[in-house]
Amino acid sequence: MKLNATKIPIKVGNKYIAILNEKRAHFLDFHEGDRAILKIKNKPALRVIVDITKNSELTENSIGLYEDTWEKLGVKYGDDINVSIAEKPISTIYIKEKLNGIKLSKEKINKIIEDVVSDNLSDIEISYFVAGCYVHGLDDQETVDLTKAIVENGSQLKFKNRIVADKHCIGGVPGNRTTMIIIPIVSATGIAMPKTSSRAITSPSGTADTMETLANVVVEAPKLKKIIEKVGGFMTWGGGVDLAAADDKMIQVRNPLSLDPQGMLLASIMAKKFSVSANRVLIDIPIGPQVKINSKKEGIVLKKRFLKLGKALGMRVKVIFTNGDEPIGHGIGPNLEAMDVMKVLRNEPDSPKELREKSLEMAGMLLEMCDKALPFRGKAMATKILNSGKAYEQMMRIIDAQGRKKNTLRPGKFSKAIKSLKTGKVTSINNALVSHVARTAGAPKDPTAGMYLHKKIGDKVLKGEPLYTIYADSEERLSYTSEYPLQKVYTIQ
Amino acid sequence: MKLNATKIPIKVGNKYIAILNEKRAHFLDFHEGDRAILKIKNKPALRVIVDITKNSELTENSIGLYEDTWEKLGVKYGDDINVSIAEKPISTIYIKEKLNGIKLSKEKINKIIEDVVSDNLSDIEISYFVAGCYVHGLDDQETVDLTKAIVENGSQLKFKNRIVADKHCIGGVPGNRTTMIIIPIVSATGIAMPKTSSRAITSPSGTADTMETLANVVVEAPKLKKIIEKVGGFMTWGGGVDLAAADDKMIQVRNPLSLDPQGMLLASIMAKKFSVSANRVLIDIPIGPQVKINSKKEGIVLKKRFLKLGKALGMRVKVIFTNGDEPIGHGIGPNLEAMDVMKVLRNEPDSPKELREKSLEMAGMLLEMCDKALPFRGKAMATKILNSGKAYEQMMRIIDAQGRKKNTLRPGKFSKAIKSLKTGKVTSINNALVSHVARTAGAPKDPTAGMYLHKKIGDKVLKGEPLYTIYADSEERLSYTSEYPLQKVYTIQ
């Protein structure tokens, strides 16, 4: 059946969709979500998902195409498009098997991921895959197969015969910007550190958001490879490049219900490392009441799976448990966190101690894992590199390679200090509340917004002394934060 | 934040969606699938789902609205729209509970269904609800609660102090058009029979498709009520009216993987009966190798659940098992099936015996259930009504009340008879293949397309005698059917 192409001036992202009038759909026996093959003479065919509209403006003899589909097909105005029914992809059968609790073979997992990447599966179908993995879990073999499938169906950065190191933190701790200190230290020794990070979803800032205050973080794969060859390290946004593209799509359908099937979480993290050819990976699992992993017991289960998965992928993996009780640095929010990082890199006297210490510990471990330092000597080596200014210099090289930002790092113009109502000792800081307040002040979209924590757990505090200061770039945003119980961010005893 | 409204000339059906430019979305902290509240001065606010586009034609200061959303909000060109973030509906938490295997309370199920109907849940979220019900099942109480929630969140046809009967067949048997004979017989006695049916999804014709060859089947609720008051019965398309609207939306997300969680199937069927106030319901479960229910054991499990659910809803329910081994009538496809039906109603000598017998049995049972006939005397009464021509007259009244179609019932112009290659006896007919061939010939979209089965199971056949004839309205469509192993439709031994 030939239909007249009608352009709909909207890009829907990487999904190809054709819209049919209800009557035409009924006549052609199409149901919402079915696939069709579209074909224009002398051009390659395209598989699309069918949307059905009751709109009278789209006639029975027309087919509506969003801009992406229009361009991909190479339509010219007036073109007739041949429309035919496409079979459902076989991967829908495998997804149903997973929902039924059947273990999936490598081939089936690969087919599912291939269809996720090539938009052969709709969001609804991908949701069912996530649901199956969530309810029935993924065993070790399935997790390895999923990881490999994600890597193989996306771009990869390949480095031959080179030690490539990476690190990852199972999020949840605000102000945990160790990455921006570890990468300069380790890559200053010649070890490749191609680091992609995420933006904040529910936190006040992701590493990519904080790094973005200093440098461009949206860099495409070929340039990334050149940066590694030139300066040995980068810190960019993972979503800006199609490494592990399938994972990004699955995360989109996981978000609405915050579904984190453990096997998918593992595959998601390790696929990103594997796709940049990392062979030395350090995993940081903060444990605390308000982070993802709440007990050491849970942490140990996860650690074992990381080690197994790393072994199957041919990586040397080390997993450490760290303190997830309180934010790591003093600054919360993109600019404030970047200021903390720069203080540490510049060896300034008031640089945040825990951030410096945790970064040196982890950089030291990576130096040992990469055989740059002898056992137990890594931290000393990392400290030497940091103190010598070489880490700072390396950071400058990385920033220049990615593209330096010209803005000055400063906190928001409007601020409000929250003072202690009594004299005592800080016994806890509520991470979740810290995130809410900083986001309400405008972080991460406003990089100047956030908080500065004057006191940390164990610090003594006098009545009337400021506990923390909230920053925002408008009085209105600052006033919004009063909705929260601001005194409850800290517990003083 | 105020944005300028841009109309997108597409109706997406009953979903309210707003499209934001990627940069604006990032700035406003919106992610794909988030909800927003849109508000124009002096008009009621509207909750929408956010889509994010990379399209440069939609500027940062604009918000794209599909036609439905534009109209619902009452936008005028040039209007500024206030956009704010809406919280995720609490029902997403209940859906996650169901995925975690937790039994849901009546209140939680009701909230989910309320949000399904009011488009507060996205397709992805509804998919997770379906997945949870599919994997963990719905127990009897949850099934009752789901049924009631579907009914209460949709339109209802209410009849006071009246016996209202309905029947349902758990599909899968082609040519099973008993409904169109039972309704005229039973409603001729004054019993109300408000019957809504579905269109074909994977079969050659649904009852609504077959009825549509004779009468209009898209009738709105107020008119349906009047038809019952006037003639006592109707046979319309369930999708044409918003009885059990939530169910229609859930079916849409169940279709891609053909997920039929038993509790949802039960709730779906019984909600449709309950929403037309049926208090006597006859359920027909065909059992056979190629229909939904393959064994009596499976059938008994389902029967028990139907009876329990009926009791909880205050209905008198009877469940029967029938032969699902072969098609019921001779005709397959809308016109050919309607021709079978009219032959039975007109008491023509060559009317299909099984169709007549099965319809009389079931009509008889309904007459007994409704206390019109004494026990064991229902079939005799039904036969008398049919033989007297009263059922035919009642059918004419129903057709006129719904709106008579003027077309003549005829099979397709082009036909091909498939002849037996040997002499023997018909031992089986492949229902699935019958469906494929009839659909390939063009059914149900082309009402003249389909098949006529000259032989049924147990019939003797001579070599060279026609087994069945395929009908299509174009030679091309007829030729398509050769893709199938046409000799394998029948097994002769």
CSV table of C-alpha atoms in Angstrom, one decimal, chain A residues 83-384:
chain,number,residue,atom,x,y,z
A,83,VAL,CA,4.0,0.5,3.8
A,84,SER,CA,4.0,-3.2,4.7
A,85,ILE,CA,3.6,-5.1,7.9
A,86,ALA,CA,6.8,-6.3,9.6
A,87,GLU,CA,6.9,-9.4,11.8
A,88,LYS,CA,7.4,-8.9,15.5
A,89,PRO,CA,11.1,-9.3,16.3
A,90,ILE,CA,11.9,-12.7,17.7
A,91,SER,CA,13.5,-11.0,20.7
A,92,THR,CA,9.9,-10.4,22.0
A,93,ILE,CA,9.7,-14.2,22.5
A,94,TYR,CA,12.9,-14.2,24.5
A,95,ILE,CA,11.7,-11.3,26.6
A,96,LYS,CA,8.5,-13.3,27.4
A,97,GLU,CA,10.8,-16.3,28.3
A,98,LYS,CA,12.6,-14.1,30.8
A,99,LEU,CA,9.3,-13.0,32.3
A,100,ASN,CA,8.4,-16.6,32.6
A,101,GLY,CA,11.6,-17.2,34.7
A,102,ILE,CA,13.6,-19.0,32.0
A,103,LYS,CA,17.4,-18.4,31.9
A,104,LEU,CA,18.4,-16.8,28.6
A,105,SER,CA,21.3,-18.0,26.5
A,106,LYS,CA,24.0,-15.7,25.2
A,107,GLU,CA,22.5,-15.6,21.8
A,108,LYS,CA,19.1,-14.6,23.0
A,109,ILE,CA,20.5,-11.9,25.2
A,110,ASN,CA,22.5,-10.6,22.3
A,111,LYS,CA,19.5,-10.5,20.1
A,112,ILE,CA,17.5,-8.6,22.6
A,113,ILE,CA,20.3,-6.0,23.0
A,114,GLU,CA,20.8,-5.8,19.3
A,115,ASP,CA,17.0,-5.0,18.9
A,116,VAL,CA,17.2,-2.5,21.8
A,117,VAL,CA,20.0,-0.6,20.0
A,118,SER,CA,18.4,-0.7,16.6
A,119,ASP,CA,15.0,0.4,17.9
A,120,ASN,CA,13.4,-2.8,16.9
A,121,LEU,CA,11.9,-3.0,20.4
A,122,SER,CA,9.4,-0.5,21.8
A,123,ASP,CA,9.7,1.1,25.2
A,124,ILE,CA,6.9,-1.3,26.4
A,125,GLU,CA,8.8,-4.3,25.3
A,126,ILE,CA,12.1,-3.1,26.8
A,127,SER,CA,10.1,-2.5,30.1
A,128,TYR,CA,9.1,-6.1,30.1
A,129,PHE,CA,12.7,-7.2,29.7
A,130,VAL,CA,13.6,-5.0,32.7
A,131,ALA,CA,10.7,-6.4,34.6
A,132,GLY,CA,11.8,-10.0,33.9
A,133,CYS,CA,15.4,-9.2,35.0
A,134,TYR,CA,14.1,-7.4,38.1
A,135,VAL,CA,11.8,-10.1,39.2
A,136,HIS,CA,13.8,-13.2,38.3
A,137,GLY,CA,17.3,-11.8,38.5
A,138,LEU,CA,20.2,-12.4,36.1
A,139,ASP,CA,22.6,-15.1,37.1
A,140,ASP,CA,26.4,-14.7,36.7
A,141,GLN,CA,26.5,-16.1,33.2
A,142,GLU,CA,23.5,-14.0,32.0
A,143,THR,CA,25.2,-11.0,33.6
A,144,VAL,CA,28.5,-11.6,31.7
A,145,ASP,CA,26.5,-12.2,28.5
A,146,LEU,CA,24.5,-9.0,29.0
A,147,THR,CA,27.6,-7.0,29.6
A,148,LYS,CA,29.3,-8.3,26.5
A,149,ALA,CA,26.1,-7.8,24.4
A,150,ILE,CA,25.9,-4.2,25.5
A,151,VAL,CA,29.5,-3.6,24.6
A,152,GLU,CA,29.4,-5.4,21.3
A,153,ASN,CA,26.3,-3.5,20.2
A,154,GLY,CA,27.8,-0.1,20.9
A,155,SER,CA,30.9,1.9,20.0
A,156,GLN,CA,34.1,1.0,21.7
A,157,LEU,CA,37.4,2.8,22.3
A,158,LYS,CA,40.2,0.3,21.7
A,159,PHE,CA,43.7,0.6,23.0
A,160,LYS,CA,46.2,-2.1,22.1
A,161,ASN,CA,48.6,-3.5,24.6
A,162,ARG,CA,48.0,-0.7,27.0
A,163,ILE,CA,47.2,-0.6,30.7
A,164,VAL,CA,43.8,1.2,30.9
A,165,ALA,CA,42.4,2.0,34.3
A,166,ASP,CA,39.0,3.1,35.5
A,167,LYS,CA,37.1,3.6,38.7
A,168,HIS,CA,33.5,3.6,39.6
A,169,CYS,CA,31.4,4.6,42.6
A,170,ILE,CA,28.0,3.0,43.4
A,171,GLY,CA,26.5,6.5,43.9
A,172,GLY,CA,24.5,8.1,46.6
A,173,VAL,CA,27.0,10.2,48.5
A,174,PRO,CA,26.8,13.9,47.7
A,175,GLY,CA,30.0,15.8,47.0
A,176,ASN,CA,31.9,12.6,46.3
A,177,ARG,CA,34.1,14.0,43.6
A,178,THR,CA,37.2,11.8,44.0
A,179,THR,CA,37.2,11.0,40.3
A,180,MET,CA,38.4,14.5,39.4
A,181,ILE,CA,41.4,14.1,41.6
A,182,ILE,CA,42.2,10.4,41.0
A,183,ILE,CA,42.2,10.7,37.2
A,184,PRO,CA,44.8,13.5,37.1
A,185,ILE,CA,47.0,11.7,39.6
A,186,VAL,CA,47.0,8.3,37.9
A,187,SER,CA,47.0,9.5,34.3
A,188,ALA,CA,50.0,11.7,35.2
A,189,THR,CA,52.1,8.5,35.4
A,190,GLY,CA,51.2,7.5,31.8
A,191,ILE,CA,48.4,5.1,32.6
A,192,ALA,CA,45.4,5.7,30.3
A,193,MET,CA,42.2,6.7,32.2
A,194,PRO,CA,39.3,7.2,29.7
A,195,LYS,CA,36.6,8.1,32.2
A,196,THR,CA,33.0,8.6,31.3
A,197,SER,CA,30.6,9.7,34.0
A,198,SER,CA,26.9,10.4,34.4
A,199,ARG,CA,24.9,13.5,35.0
A,200,ALA,CA,22.8,13.9,38.1
A,201,ILE,CA,19.4,12.2,38.0
A,202,THR,CA,18.3,12.7,41.6
A,203,SER,CA,21.5,14.1,43.1
A,204,PRO,CA,22.7,17.7,43.3
A,205,SER,CA,25.5,17.1,40.8
A,206,GLY,CA,27.0,14.2,38.9
A,207,THR,CA,30.7,14.0,38.1
A,208,ALA,CA,29.8,15.1,34.5
A,209,ASP,CA,27.9,18.2,35.8
A,210,THR,CA,30.8,19.2,38.1
A,211,MET,CA,33.5,18.6,35.4
A,212,GLU,CA,31.3,20.7,33.0
A,213,THR,CA,32.0,23.8,35.1
A,214,LEU,CA,35.6,23.5,34.0
A,215,ALA,CA,35.6,21.9,30.6
A,216,ASN,CA,33.4,20.7,27.8
A,217,VAL,CA,32.2,17.1,28.6
A,218,VAL,CA,30.3,16.3,25.4
A,219,VAL,CA,33.0,14.8,23.3
A,220,GLU,CA,32.6,12.2,20.5
A,221,ALA,CA,34.4,8.9,20.3
A,222,PRO,CA,37.1,9.6,17.7
A,223,LYS,CA,38.1,12.8,19.6
A,224,LEU,CA,38.2,10.9,22.9
A,225,LYS,CA,40.7,8.4,21.5
A,226,LYS,CA,42.9,11.3,20.4
A,227,ILE,CA,42.7,12.9,23.8
A,228,ILE,CA,43.9,9.6,25.4
A,229,GLU,CA,46.8,9.4,23.0
A,230,LYS,CA,47.7,13.0,23.6
A,231,VAL,CA,47.2,13.6,27.4
A,232,GLY,CA,46.4,10.1,28.7
A,233,GLY,CA,43.0,10.9,30.4
A,234,PHE,CA,39.6,12.5,30.1
A,235,MET,CA,36.5,13.0,32.1
A,236,THR,CA,33.4,13.3,29.9
A,237,TRP,CA,29.7,12.6,30.0
A,238,GLY,CA,28.9,9.0,29.1
A,239,GLY,CA,25.6,10.0,27.5
A,240,GLY,CA,27.4,12.2,25.0
A,241,VAL,CA,28.9,9.2,23.1
A,242,ASP,CA,27.3,5.9,22.1
A,243,LEU,CA,29.5,3.7,24.2
A,244,ALA,CA,27.1,1.2,25.8
A,245,ALA,CA,24.2,2.7,23.9
A,246,ALA,CA,21.8,-0.1,24.8
A,247,ASP,CA,22.4,0.6,28.5
A,248,ASP,CA,21.3,4.2,28.1
A,249,LYS,CA,18.0,3.1,26.6
A,250,MET,CA,17.4,0.6,29.3
A,251,ILE,CA,18.1,3.2,31.9
A,252,GLN,CA,15.4,5.3,30.4
A,253,VAL,CA,12.7,2.7,31.0
A,254,ARG,CA,14.2,1.8,34.4
A,255,ASN,CA,13.9,5.3,35.7
A,256,PRO,CA,10.1,5.7,36.0
A,257,LEU,CA,10.0,3.1,38.7
A,258,SER,CA,13.7,3.3,39.7
A,259,LEU,CA,14.1,-0.4,39.0
A,260,ASP,CA,17.7,-1.5,39.6
A,261,PRO,CA,17.9,-5.2,38.8
A,262,GLN,CA,21.3,-6.1,40.3
A,263,GLY,CA,22.5,-8.0,37.2
A,264,MET,CA,21.6,-5.0,35.0
A,265,LEU,CA,23.3,-2.6,37.4
A,266,LEU,CA,26.5,-4.7,37.2
A,267,ALA,CA,26.3,-5.1,33.5
A,268,SER,CA,25.6,-1.4,33.1
A,269,ILE,CA,28.7,-0.4,35.1
A,270,MET,CA,31.0,-3.0,33.7
A,271,ALA,CA,29.9,-2.5,30.1
A,272,LYS,CA,30.9,1.1,30.3
A,273,LYS,CA,34.4,0.1,31.6
A,274,PHE,CA,34.7,-2.7,29.0
A,275,SER,CA,33.7,-0.5,26.2
A,276,VAL,CA,36.7,1.9,26.9
A,277,SER,CA,39.0,-1.2,27.1
A,278,ALA,CA,39.6,-0.8,30.8
A,279,ASN,CA,41.6,-3.7,32.3
A,280,ARG,CA,42.1,-2.4,35.8
A,281,VAL,CA,38.9,-1.3,37.6
A,282,LEU,CA,38.5,0.0,41.1
A,283,ILE,CA,34.9,-0.1,42.5
A,284,ASP,CA,34.0,2.1,45.4
A,285,ILE,CA,30.9,0.9,47.4
A,286,PRO,CA,30.0,3.5,50.0
A,287,ILE,CA,28.0,2.0,52.8
A,288,GLY,CA,25.6,4.0,54.9
A,289,PRO,CA,22.0,4.5,56.0
A,290,GLN,CA,21.1,6.8,53.1
A,291,VAL,CA,23.1,5.5,50.2
A,292,LYS,CA,22.3,2.7,47.7
A,293,ILE,CA,24.0,0.0,49.8
A,294,ASN,CA,23.0,0.1,53.4
A,295,SER,CA,24.9,-2.8,55.0
A,296,LYS,CA,28.2,-4.5,54.7
A,297,LYS,CA,26.4,-7.8,54.1
A,298,GLU,CA,24.7,-6.4,51.0
A,299,GLY,CA,28.0,-4.9,50.0
A,300,ILE,CA,29.8,-8.3,50.1
A,301,VAL,CA,27.2,-9.9,47.9
A,302,LEU,CA,27.7,-7.1,45.3
A,303,LYS,CA,31.5,-7.3,45.7
A,304,LYS,CA,31.6,-11.0,44.9
A,305,ARG,CA,29.5,-10.5,41.8
A,306,PHE,CA,31.8,-7.6,40.6
A,307,LEU,CA,34.9,-9.8,41.1
A,308,LYS,CA,33.3,-12.7,39.2
A,309,LEU,CA,32.1,-10.5,36.3
A,310,GLY,CA,35.5,-8.7,36.1
A,311,LYS,CA,37.3,-12.1,35.9
A,312,ALA,CA,34.9,-13.3,33.1
A,313,LEU,CA,35.7,-10.0,31.2
A,314,GLY,CA,39.4,-10.4,31.7
A,315,MET,CA,39.7,-7.4,34.0
A,316,ARG,CA,41.6,-7.0,37.2
A,317,VAL,CA,38.9,-5.7,39.6
A,318,LYS,CA,39.2,-4.4,43.2
A,319,VAL,CA,36.2,-3.5,45.3
A,320,ILE,CA,36.4,-1.3,48.4
A,321,PHE,CA,33.9,-0.3,51.0
A,322,THR,CA,33.9,3.3,52.0
A,323,ASN,CA,32.1,5.5,54.5
A,324,GLY,CA,28.7,6.6,53.1
A,325,ASP,CA,27.5,8.2,56.3
A,326,GLU,CA,28.1,11.8,55.2
A,327,PRO,CA,29.1,13.9,52.1
A,328,ILE,CA,32.7,13.6,51.2
A,329,GLY,CA,33.8,17.2,50.5
A,330,HIS,CA,32.5,20.5,51.9
A,331,GLY,CA,30.9,21.8,48.7
A,332,ILE,CA,27.6,20.4,47.3
A,333,GLY,CA,26.5,21.4,43.7
A,334,PRO,CA,28.6,21.8,40.5
A,335,ASN,CA,30.7,24.9,41.2
A,336,LEU,CA,31.0,24.3,44.9
A,337,GLU,CA,32.3,20.8,44.3
A,338,ALA,CA,34.6,21.9,41.6
A,339,MET,CA,36.1,24.5,44.0
A,340,ASP,CA,36.8,21.7,46.5
A,341,VAL,CA,38.5,19.6,43.8
A,342,MET,CA,40.7,22.5,42.6
A,343,LYS,CA,41.7,23.3,46.2
A,344,VAL,CA,42.9,19.7,46.6
A,345,LEU,CA,44.7,19.7,43.2
A,346,ARG,CA,46.4,23.0,44.1
A,347,ASN,CA,47.3,21.7,47.6
A,348,GLU,CA,45.7,24.7,49.3
A,349,PRO,CA,45.8,24.6,53.1
A,350,ASP,CA,42.0,24.6,53.5
A,351,SER,CA,41.3,21.8,51.0
A,352,PRO,CA,38.8,19.3,52.3
A,353,LYS,CA,40.7,16.6,54.1
A,354,GLU,CA,38.4,13.6,53.5
A,355,LEU,CA,38.2,14.3,49.8
A,356,ARG,CA,42.0,14.5,49.6
A,357,GLU,CA,42.5,11.4,51.7
A,358,LYS,CA,39.9,9.3,50.0
A,359,SER,CA,41.2,10.3,46.6
A,360,LEU,CA,44.9,9.5,47.5
A,361,GLU,CA,43.9,6.1,48.9
A,362,MET,CA,42.0,5.2,45.8
A,363,ALA,CA,44.6,6.6,43.4
A,364,GLY,CA,47.3,4.6,45.3
A,365,MET,CA,45.3,1.4,44.9
A,366,LEU,CA,45.0,2.0,41.2
A,367,LEU,CA,48.8,2.7,40.9
A,368,GLU,CA,49.3,-0.7,42.7
A,369,MET,CA,46.8,-2.5,40.5
A,370,CYS,CA,48.5,-1.1,37.4
A,371,ASP,CA,51.9,-2.2,38.7
A,372,LYS,CA,53.2,1.4,38.8
A,373,ALA,CA,53.7,1.2,42.6
A,374,LEU,CA,54.8,-1.7,44.8
A,375,PRO,CA,52.2,-3.2,47.2
A,376,PHE,CA,51.4,-0.8,50.0
A,377,ARG,CA,53.4,2.0,48.3
A,378,GLY,CA,50.7,3.3,46.1
A,379,LYS,CA,49.3,6.0,48.4
A,380,ALA,CA,52.8,7.4,49.0
A,381,MET,CA,53.3,7.7,45.3
A,382,ALA,CA,49.9,9.3,44.8
A,383,THR,CA,50.7,11.8,47.5
A,384,LYS,CA,54.0,12.7,45.9
